[in-house]
Tab-separated table of N, CA and C in Angstrom:
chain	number	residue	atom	x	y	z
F	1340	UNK	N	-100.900	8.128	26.870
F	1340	UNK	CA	-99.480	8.093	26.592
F	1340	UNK	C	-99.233	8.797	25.263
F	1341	UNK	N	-98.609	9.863	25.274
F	1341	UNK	CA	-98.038	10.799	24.114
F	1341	UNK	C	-96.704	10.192	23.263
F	1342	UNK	N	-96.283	10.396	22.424
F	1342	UNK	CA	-95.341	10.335	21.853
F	1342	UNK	C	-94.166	10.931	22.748
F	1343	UNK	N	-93.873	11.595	23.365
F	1343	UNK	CA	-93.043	11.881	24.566
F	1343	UNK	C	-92.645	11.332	25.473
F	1344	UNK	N	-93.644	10.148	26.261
F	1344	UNK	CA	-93.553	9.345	27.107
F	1344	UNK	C	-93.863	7.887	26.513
F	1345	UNK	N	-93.819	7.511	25.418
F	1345	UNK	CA	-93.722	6.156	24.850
F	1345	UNK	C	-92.554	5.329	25.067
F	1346	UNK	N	-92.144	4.351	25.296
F	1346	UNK	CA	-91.005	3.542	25.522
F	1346	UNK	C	-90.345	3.549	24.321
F	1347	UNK	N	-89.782	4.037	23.808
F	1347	UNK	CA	-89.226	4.035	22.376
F	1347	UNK	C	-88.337	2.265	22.166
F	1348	UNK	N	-87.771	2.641	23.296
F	1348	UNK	CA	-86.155	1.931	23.447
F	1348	UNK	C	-87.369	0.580	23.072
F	1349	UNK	N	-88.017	0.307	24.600
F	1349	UNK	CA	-88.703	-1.323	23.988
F	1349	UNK	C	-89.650	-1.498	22.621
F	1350	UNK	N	-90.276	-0.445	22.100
F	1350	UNK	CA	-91.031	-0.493	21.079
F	1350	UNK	C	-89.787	-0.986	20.050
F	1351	UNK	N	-88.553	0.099	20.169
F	1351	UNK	CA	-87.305	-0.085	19.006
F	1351	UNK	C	-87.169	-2.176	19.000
F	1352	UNK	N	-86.859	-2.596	20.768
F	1352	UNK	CA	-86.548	-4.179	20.714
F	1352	UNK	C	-87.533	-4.803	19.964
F	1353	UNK	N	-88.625	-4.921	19.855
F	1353	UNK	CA	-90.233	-4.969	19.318
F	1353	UNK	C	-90.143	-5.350	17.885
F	1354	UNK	N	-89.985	-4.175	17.345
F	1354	UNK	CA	-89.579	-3.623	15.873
F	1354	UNK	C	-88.705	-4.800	15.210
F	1355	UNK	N	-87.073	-4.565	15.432
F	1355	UNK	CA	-86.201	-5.503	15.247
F	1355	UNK	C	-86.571	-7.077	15.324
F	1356	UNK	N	-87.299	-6.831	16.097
F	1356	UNK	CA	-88.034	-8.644	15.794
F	1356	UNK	C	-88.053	-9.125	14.698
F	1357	UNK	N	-88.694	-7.883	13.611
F	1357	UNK	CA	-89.068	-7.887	12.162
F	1357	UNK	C	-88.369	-7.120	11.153
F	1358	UNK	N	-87.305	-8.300	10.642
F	1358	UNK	CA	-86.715	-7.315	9.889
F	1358	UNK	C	-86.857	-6.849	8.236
F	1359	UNK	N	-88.145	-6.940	8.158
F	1359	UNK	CA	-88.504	-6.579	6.905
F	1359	UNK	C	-89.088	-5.256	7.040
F	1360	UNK	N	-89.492	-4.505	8.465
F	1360	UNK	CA	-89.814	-3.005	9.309
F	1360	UNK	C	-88.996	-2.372	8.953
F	1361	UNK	N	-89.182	-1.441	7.889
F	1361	UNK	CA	-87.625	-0.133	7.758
F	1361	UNK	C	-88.217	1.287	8.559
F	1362	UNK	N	-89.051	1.729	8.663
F	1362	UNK	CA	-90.061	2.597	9.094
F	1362	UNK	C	-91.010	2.360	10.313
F	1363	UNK	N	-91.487	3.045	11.095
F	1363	UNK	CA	-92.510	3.280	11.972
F	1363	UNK	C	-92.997	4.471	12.274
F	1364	UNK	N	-94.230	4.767	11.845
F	1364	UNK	CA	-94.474	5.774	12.475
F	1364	UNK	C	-95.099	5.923	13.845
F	1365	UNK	N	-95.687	7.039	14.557
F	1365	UNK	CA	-97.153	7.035	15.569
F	1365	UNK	C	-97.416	8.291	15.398
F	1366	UNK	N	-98.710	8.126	15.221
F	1366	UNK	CA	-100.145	8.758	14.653
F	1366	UNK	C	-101.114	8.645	15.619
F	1367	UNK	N	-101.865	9.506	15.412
F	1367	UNK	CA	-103.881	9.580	15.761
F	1367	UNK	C	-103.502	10.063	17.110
F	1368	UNK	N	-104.945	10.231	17.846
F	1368	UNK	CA	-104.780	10.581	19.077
F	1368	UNK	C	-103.969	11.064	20.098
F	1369	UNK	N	-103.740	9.637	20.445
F	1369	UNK	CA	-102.258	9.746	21.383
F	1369	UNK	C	-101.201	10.072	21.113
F	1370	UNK	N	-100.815	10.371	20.217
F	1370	UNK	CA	-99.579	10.655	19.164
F	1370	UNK	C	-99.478	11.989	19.198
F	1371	UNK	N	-101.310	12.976	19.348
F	1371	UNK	CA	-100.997	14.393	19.272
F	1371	UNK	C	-101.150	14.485	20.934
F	1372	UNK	N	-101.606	13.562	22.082
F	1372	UNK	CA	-101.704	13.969	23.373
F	1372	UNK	C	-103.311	14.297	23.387
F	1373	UNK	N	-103.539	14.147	22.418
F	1373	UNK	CA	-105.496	14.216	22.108
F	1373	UNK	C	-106.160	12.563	22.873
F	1374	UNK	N	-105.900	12.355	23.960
F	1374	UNK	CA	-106.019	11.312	24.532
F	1374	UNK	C	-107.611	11.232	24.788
F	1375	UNK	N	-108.813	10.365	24.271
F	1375	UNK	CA	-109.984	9.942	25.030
F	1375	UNK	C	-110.263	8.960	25.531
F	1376	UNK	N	-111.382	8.731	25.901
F	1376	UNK	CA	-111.833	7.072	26.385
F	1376	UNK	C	-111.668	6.227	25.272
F	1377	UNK	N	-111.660	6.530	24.133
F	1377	UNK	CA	-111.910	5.419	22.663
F	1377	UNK	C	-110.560	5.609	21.943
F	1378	UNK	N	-109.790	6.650	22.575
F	1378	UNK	CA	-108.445	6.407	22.011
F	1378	UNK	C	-107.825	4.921	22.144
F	1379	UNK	N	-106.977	4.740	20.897
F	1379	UNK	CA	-106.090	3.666	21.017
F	1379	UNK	C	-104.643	3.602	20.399
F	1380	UNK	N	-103.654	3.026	20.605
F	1380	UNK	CA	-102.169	3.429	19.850
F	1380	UNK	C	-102.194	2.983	18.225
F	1381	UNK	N	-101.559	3.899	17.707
F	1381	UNK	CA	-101.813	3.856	16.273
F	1381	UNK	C	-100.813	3.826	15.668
F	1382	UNK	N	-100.234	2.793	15.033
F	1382	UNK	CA	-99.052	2.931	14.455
F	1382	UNK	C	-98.559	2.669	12.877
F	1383	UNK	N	-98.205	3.189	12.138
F	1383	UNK	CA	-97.793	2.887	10.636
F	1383	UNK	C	-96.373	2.158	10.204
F	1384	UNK	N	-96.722	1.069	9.525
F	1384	UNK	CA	-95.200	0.529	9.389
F	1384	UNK	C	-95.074	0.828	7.823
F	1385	UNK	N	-93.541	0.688	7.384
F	1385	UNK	CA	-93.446	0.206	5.798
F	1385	UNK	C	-92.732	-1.243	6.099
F	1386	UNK	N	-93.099	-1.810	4.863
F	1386	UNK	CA	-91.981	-3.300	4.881
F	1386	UNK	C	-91.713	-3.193	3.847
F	1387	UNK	N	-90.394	-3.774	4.160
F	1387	UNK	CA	-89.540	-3.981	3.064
F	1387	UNK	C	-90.010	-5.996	2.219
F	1388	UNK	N	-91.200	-5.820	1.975
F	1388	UNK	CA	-91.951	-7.303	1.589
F	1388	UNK	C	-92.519	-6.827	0.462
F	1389	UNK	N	-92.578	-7.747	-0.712
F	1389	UNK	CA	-93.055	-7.790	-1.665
F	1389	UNK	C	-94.554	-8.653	-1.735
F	1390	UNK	N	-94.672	-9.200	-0.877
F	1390	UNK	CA	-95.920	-10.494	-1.137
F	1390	UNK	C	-97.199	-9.742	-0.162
F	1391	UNK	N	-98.073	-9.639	-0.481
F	1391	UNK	CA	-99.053	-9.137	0.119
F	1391	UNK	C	-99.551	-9.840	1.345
F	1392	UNK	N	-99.335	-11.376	1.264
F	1392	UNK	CA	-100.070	-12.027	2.461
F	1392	UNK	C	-98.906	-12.302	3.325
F	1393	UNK	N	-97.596	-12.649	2.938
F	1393	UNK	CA	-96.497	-11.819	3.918
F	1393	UNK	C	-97.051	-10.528	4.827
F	1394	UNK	N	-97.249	-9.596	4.020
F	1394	UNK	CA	-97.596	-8.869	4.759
F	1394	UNK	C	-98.502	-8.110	5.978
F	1395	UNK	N	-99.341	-8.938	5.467
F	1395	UNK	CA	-100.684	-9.128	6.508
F	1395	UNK	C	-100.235	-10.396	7.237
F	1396	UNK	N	-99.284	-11.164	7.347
F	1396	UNK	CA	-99.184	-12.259	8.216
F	1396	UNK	C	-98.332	-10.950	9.179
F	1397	UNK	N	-97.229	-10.345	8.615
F	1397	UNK	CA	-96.399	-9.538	9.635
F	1397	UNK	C	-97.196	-8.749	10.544
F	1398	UNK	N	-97.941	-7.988	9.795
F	1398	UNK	CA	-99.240	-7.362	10.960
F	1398	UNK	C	-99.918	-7.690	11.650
F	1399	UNK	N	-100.188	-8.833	11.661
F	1399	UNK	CA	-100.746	-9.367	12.835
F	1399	UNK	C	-99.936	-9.835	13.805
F	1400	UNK	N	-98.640	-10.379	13.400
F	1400	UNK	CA	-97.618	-10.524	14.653
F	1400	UNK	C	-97.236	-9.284	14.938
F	1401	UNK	N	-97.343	-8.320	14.258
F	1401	UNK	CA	-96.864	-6.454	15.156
F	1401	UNK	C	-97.973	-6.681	15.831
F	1402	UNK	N	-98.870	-6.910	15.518
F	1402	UNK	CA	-100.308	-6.478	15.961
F	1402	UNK	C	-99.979	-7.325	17.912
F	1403	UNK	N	-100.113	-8.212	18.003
F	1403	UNK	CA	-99.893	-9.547	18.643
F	1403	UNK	C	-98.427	-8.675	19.590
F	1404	UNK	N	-97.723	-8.574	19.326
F	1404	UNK	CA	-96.386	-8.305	19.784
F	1404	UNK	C	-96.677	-6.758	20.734
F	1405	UNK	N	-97.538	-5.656	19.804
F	1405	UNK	CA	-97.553	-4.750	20.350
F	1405	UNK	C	-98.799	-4.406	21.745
F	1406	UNK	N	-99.710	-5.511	21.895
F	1406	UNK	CA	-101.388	-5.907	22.551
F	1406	UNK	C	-100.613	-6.321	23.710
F	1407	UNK	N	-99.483	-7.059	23.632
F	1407	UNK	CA	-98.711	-7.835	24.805
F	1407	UNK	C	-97.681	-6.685	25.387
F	1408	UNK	N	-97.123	-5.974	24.645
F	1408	UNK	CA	-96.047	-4.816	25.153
F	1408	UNK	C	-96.914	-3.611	25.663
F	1409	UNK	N	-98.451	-3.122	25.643
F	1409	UNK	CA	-99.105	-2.404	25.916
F	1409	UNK	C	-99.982	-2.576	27.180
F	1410	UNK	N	-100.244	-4.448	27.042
F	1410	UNK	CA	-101.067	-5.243	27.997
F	1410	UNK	C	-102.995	-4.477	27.887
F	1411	UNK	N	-102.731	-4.296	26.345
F	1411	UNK	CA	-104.249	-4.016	25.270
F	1411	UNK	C	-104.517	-4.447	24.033
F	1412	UNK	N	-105.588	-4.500	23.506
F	1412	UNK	CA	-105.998	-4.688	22.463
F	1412	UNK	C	-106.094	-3.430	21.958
F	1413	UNK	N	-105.884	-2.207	22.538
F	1413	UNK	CA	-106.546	-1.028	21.593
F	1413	UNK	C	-104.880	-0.421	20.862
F	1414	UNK	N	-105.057	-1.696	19.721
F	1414	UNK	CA	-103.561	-1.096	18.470
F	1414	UNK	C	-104.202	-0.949	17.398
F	1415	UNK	N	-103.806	-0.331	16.433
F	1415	UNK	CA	-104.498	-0.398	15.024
F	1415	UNK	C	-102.750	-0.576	14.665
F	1416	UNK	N	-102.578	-1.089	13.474
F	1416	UNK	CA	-100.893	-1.293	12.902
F	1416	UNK	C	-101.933	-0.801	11.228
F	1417	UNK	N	-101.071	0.019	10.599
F	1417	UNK	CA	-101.210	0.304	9.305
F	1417	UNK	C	-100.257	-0.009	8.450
F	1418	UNK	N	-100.546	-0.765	7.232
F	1418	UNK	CA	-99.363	-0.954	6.773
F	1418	UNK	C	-99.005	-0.199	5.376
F	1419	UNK	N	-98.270	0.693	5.632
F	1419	UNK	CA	-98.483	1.613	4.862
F	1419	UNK	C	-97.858	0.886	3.070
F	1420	UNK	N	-97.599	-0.128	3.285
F	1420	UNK	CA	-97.178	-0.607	1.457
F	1420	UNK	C	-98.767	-0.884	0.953
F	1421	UNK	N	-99.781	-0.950	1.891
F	1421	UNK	CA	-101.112	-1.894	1.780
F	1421	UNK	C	-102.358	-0.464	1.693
F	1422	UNK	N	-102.120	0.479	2.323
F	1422	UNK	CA	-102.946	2.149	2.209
F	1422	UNK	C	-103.351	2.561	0.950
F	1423	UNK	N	-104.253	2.168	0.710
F	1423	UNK	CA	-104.855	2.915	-0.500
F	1423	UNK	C	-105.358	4.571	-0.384
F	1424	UNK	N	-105.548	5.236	1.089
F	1424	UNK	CA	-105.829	6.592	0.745
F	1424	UNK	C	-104.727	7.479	1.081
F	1425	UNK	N	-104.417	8.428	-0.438
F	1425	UNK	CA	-103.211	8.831	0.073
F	1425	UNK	C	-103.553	9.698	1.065
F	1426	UNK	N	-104.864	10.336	1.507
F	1426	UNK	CA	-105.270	11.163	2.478
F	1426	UNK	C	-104.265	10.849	3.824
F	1427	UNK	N	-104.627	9.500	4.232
F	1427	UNK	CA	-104.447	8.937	5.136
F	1427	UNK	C	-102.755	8.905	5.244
F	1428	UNK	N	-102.307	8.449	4.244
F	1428	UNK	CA	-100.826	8.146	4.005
F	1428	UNK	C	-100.164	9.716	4.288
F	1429	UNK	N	-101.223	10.715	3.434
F	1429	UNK	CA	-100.199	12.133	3.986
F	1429	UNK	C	-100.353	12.329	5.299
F	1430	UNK	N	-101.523	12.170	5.947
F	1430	UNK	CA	-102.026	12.740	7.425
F	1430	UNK	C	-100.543	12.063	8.573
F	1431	UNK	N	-100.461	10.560	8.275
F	1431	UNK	CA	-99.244	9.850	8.846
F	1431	UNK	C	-98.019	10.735	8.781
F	1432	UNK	N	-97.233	11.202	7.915
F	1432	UNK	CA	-96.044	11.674	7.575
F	1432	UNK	C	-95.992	12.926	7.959
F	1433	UNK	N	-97.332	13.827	7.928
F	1433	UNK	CA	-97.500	15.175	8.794
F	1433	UNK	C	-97.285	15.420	10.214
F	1434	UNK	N	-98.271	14.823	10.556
F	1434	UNK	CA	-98.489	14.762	11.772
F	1434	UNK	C	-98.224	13.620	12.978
F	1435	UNK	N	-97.565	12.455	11.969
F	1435	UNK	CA	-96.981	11.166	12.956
F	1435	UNK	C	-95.678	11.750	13.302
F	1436	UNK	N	-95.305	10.693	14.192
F	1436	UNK	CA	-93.889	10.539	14.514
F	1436	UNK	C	-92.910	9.598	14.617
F	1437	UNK	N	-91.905	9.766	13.608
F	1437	UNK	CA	-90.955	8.596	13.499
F	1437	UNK	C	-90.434	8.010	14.554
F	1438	UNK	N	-91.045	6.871	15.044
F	1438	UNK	CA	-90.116	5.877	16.482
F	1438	UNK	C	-89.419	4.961	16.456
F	1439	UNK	N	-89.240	4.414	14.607
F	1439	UNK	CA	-87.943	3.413	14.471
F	1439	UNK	C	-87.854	3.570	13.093
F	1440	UNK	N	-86.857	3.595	12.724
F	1440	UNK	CA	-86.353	3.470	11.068
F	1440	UNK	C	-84.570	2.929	11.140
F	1441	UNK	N	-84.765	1.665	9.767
F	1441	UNK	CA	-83.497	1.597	9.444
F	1441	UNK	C	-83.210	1.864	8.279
F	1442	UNK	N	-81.982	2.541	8.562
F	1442	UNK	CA	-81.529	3.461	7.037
F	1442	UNK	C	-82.397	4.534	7.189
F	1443	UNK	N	-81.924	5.612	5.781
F	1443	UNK	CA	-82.657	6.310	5.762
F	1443	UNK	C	-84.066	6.329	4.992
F	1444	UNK	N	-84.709	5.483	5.309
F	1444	UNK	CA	-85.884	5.198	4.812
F	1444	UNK	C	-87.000	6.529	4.590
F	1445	UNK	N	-87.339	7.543	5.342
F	1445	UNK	CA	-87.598	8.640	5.495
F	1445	UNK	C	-87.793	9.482	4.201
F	1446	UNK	N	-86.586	9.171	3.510
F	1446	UNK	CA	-85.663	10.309	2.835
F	1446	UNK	C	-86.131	9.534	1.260
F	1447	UNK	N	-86.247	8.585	1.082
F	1447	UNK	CA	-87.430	7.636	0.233
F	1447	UNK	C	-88.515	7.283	0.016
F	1448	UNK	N	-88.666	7.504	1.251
F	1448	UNK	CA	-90.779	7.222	0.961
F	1448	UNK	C	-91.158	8.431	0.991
F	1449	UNK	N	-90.941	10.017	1.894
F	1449	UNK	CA	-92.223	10.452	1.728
F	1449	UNK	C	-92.344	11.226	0.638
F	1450	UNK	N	-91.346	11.718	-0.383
F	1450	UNK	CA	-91.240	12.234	-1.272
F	1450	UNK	C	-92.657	11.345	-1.798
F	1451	UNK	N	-92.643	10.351	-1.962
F	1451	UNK	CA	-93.303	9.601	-2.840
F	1451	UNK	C	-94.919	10.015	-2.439
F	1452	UNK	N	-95.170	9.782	-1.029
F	1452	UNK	CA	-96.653	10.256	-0.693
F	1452	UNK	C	-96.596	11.735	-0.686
F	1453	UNK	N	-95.732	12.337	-0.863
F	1453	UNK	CA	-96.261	14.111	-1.040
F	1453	UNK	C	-96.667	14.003	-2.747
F	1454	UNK	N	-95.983	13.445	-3.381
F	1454	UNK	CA	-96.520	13.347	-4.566
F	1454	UNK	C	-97.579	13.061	-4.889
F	1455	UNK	N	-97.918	12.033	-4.864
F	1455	UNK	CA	-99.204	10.916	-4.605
F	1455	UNK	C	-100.418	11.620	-3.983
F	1456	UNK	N	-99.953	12.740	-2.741
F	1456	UNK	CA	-101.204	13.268	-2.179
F	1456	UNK	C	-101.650	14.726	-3.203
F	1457	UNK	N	-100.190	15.377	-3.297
F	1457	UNK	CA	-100.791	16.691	-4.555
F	1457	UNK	C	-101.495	15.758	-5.463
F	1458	UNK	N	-100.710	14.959	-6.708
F	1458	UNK	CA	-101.910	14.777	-7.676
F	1458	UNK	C	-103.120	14.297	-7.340
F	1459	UNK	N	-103.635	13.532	-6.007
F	1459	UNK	CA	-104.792	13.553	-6.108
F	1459	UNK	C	-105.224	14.624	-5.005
F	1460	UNK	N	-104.955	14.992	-4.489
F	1460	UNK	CA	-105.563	16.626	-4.867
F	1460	UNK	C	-105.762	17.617	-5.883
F	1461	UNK	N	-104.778	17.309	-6.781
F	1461	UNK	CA	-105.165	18.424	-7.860
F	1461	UNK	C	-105.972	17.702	-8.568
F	1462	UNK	N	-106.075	16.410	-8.989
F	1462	UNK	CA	-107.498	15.864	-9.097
F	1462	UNK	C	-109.006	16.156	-9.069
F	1463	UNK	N	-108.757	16.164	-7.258
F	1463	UNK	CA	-109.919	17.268	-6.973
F	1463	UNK	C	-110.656	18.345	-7.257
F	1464	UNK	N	-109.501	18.784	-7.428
F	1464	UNK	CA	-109.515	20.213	-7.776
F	1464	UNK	C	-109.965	20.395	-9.091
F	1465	UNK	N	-109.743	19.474	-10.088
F	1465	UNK	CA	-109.757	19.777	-11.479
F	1465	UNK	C	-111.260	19.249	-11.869
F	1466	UNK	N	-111.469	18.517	-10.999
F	1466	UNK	CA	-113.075	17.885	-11.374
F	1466	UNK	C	-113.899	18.756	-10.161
F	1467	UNK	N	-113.626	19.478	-9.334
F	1467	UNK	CA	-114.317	20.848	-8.883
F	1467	UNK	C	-115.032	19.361	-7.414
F	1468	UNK	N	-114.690	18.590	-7.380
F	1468	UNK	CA	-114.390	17.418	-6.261
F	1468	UNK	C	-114.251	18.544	-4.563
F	1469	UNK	N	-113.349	19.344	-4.574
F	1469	UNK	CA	-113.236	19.913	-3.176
F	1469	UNK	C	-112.434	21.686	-3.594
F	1470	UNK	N	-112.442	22.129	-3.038
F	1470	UNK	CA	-112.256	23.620	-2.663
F	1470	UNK	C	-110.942	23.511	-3.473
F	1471	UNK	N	-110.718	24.755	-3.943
F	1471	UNK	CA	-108.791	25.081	-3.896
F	1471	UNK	C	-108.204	25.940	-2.704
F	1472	UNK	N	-107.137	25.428	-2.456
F	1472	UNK	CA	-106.574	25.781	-0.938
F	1472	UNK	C	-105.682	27.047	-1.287
């Protein structure tokens, strides 16, 4: 299942469950139609939560919510306030795809991880860490 043929509409009912979800992305695999046997749905949230174990309590009910709307276990939920690599955090915003946002949430966060991903790339770069592009 691609990002093309995903249920948006019920993923959107899903979502709203939780209204601390301003963002969603989908990522990895299935997201580019790169579908294998070990593929699984991959999805990135932001919350609007300040408490960390809030937050990992919410992921596991996405987690839980989305295993039952799929009728699988193969979800990964990322939570992107909780991502420590901005690698990862840019790869999401590139190459994912937005399937629920309230407000313009978009238009606020990724400024922030394009930032976050140049300086530590130029990081890299400055301690001779990886190539210059």
């Amino acid at each position: 299942m691609t990002s093309s043929n995903l249920d948006e509409k019920k993923l959107s009912n899903i979502f709203k469950l939780f209204p601390e979800i301003k963002l969603v992305y989908f990522f990895g695999s299935r997201a580019s139609g790169k579908i294998g046997p070990l593929s699984d749905y991959d999805f990135a949230v932001l919350l609007d939560e300040k408490d960390a174990q809030k937050r990992f309590k919410t992921r596991i009910e996405i987690l839980s919510k989305l295993s039952e709307a799929f009728s699988t276990d193969k979800i990964d939920v990322v939570v992107l306030n909780d991502a420590k690599s901005p690698e990862l955090k840019f790869s999401i915003i590139k190459d994912g795809k937005i399937i629920y946002e309230k407000e313009p949430y978009k238009v606020l966060f990724e400024p922030k991880i394009l930032n976050e991903y140049f300086d530590f790339m130029d990081g890299l770069k400055r301690f001779g860490l990886t190539k210059n592009i």
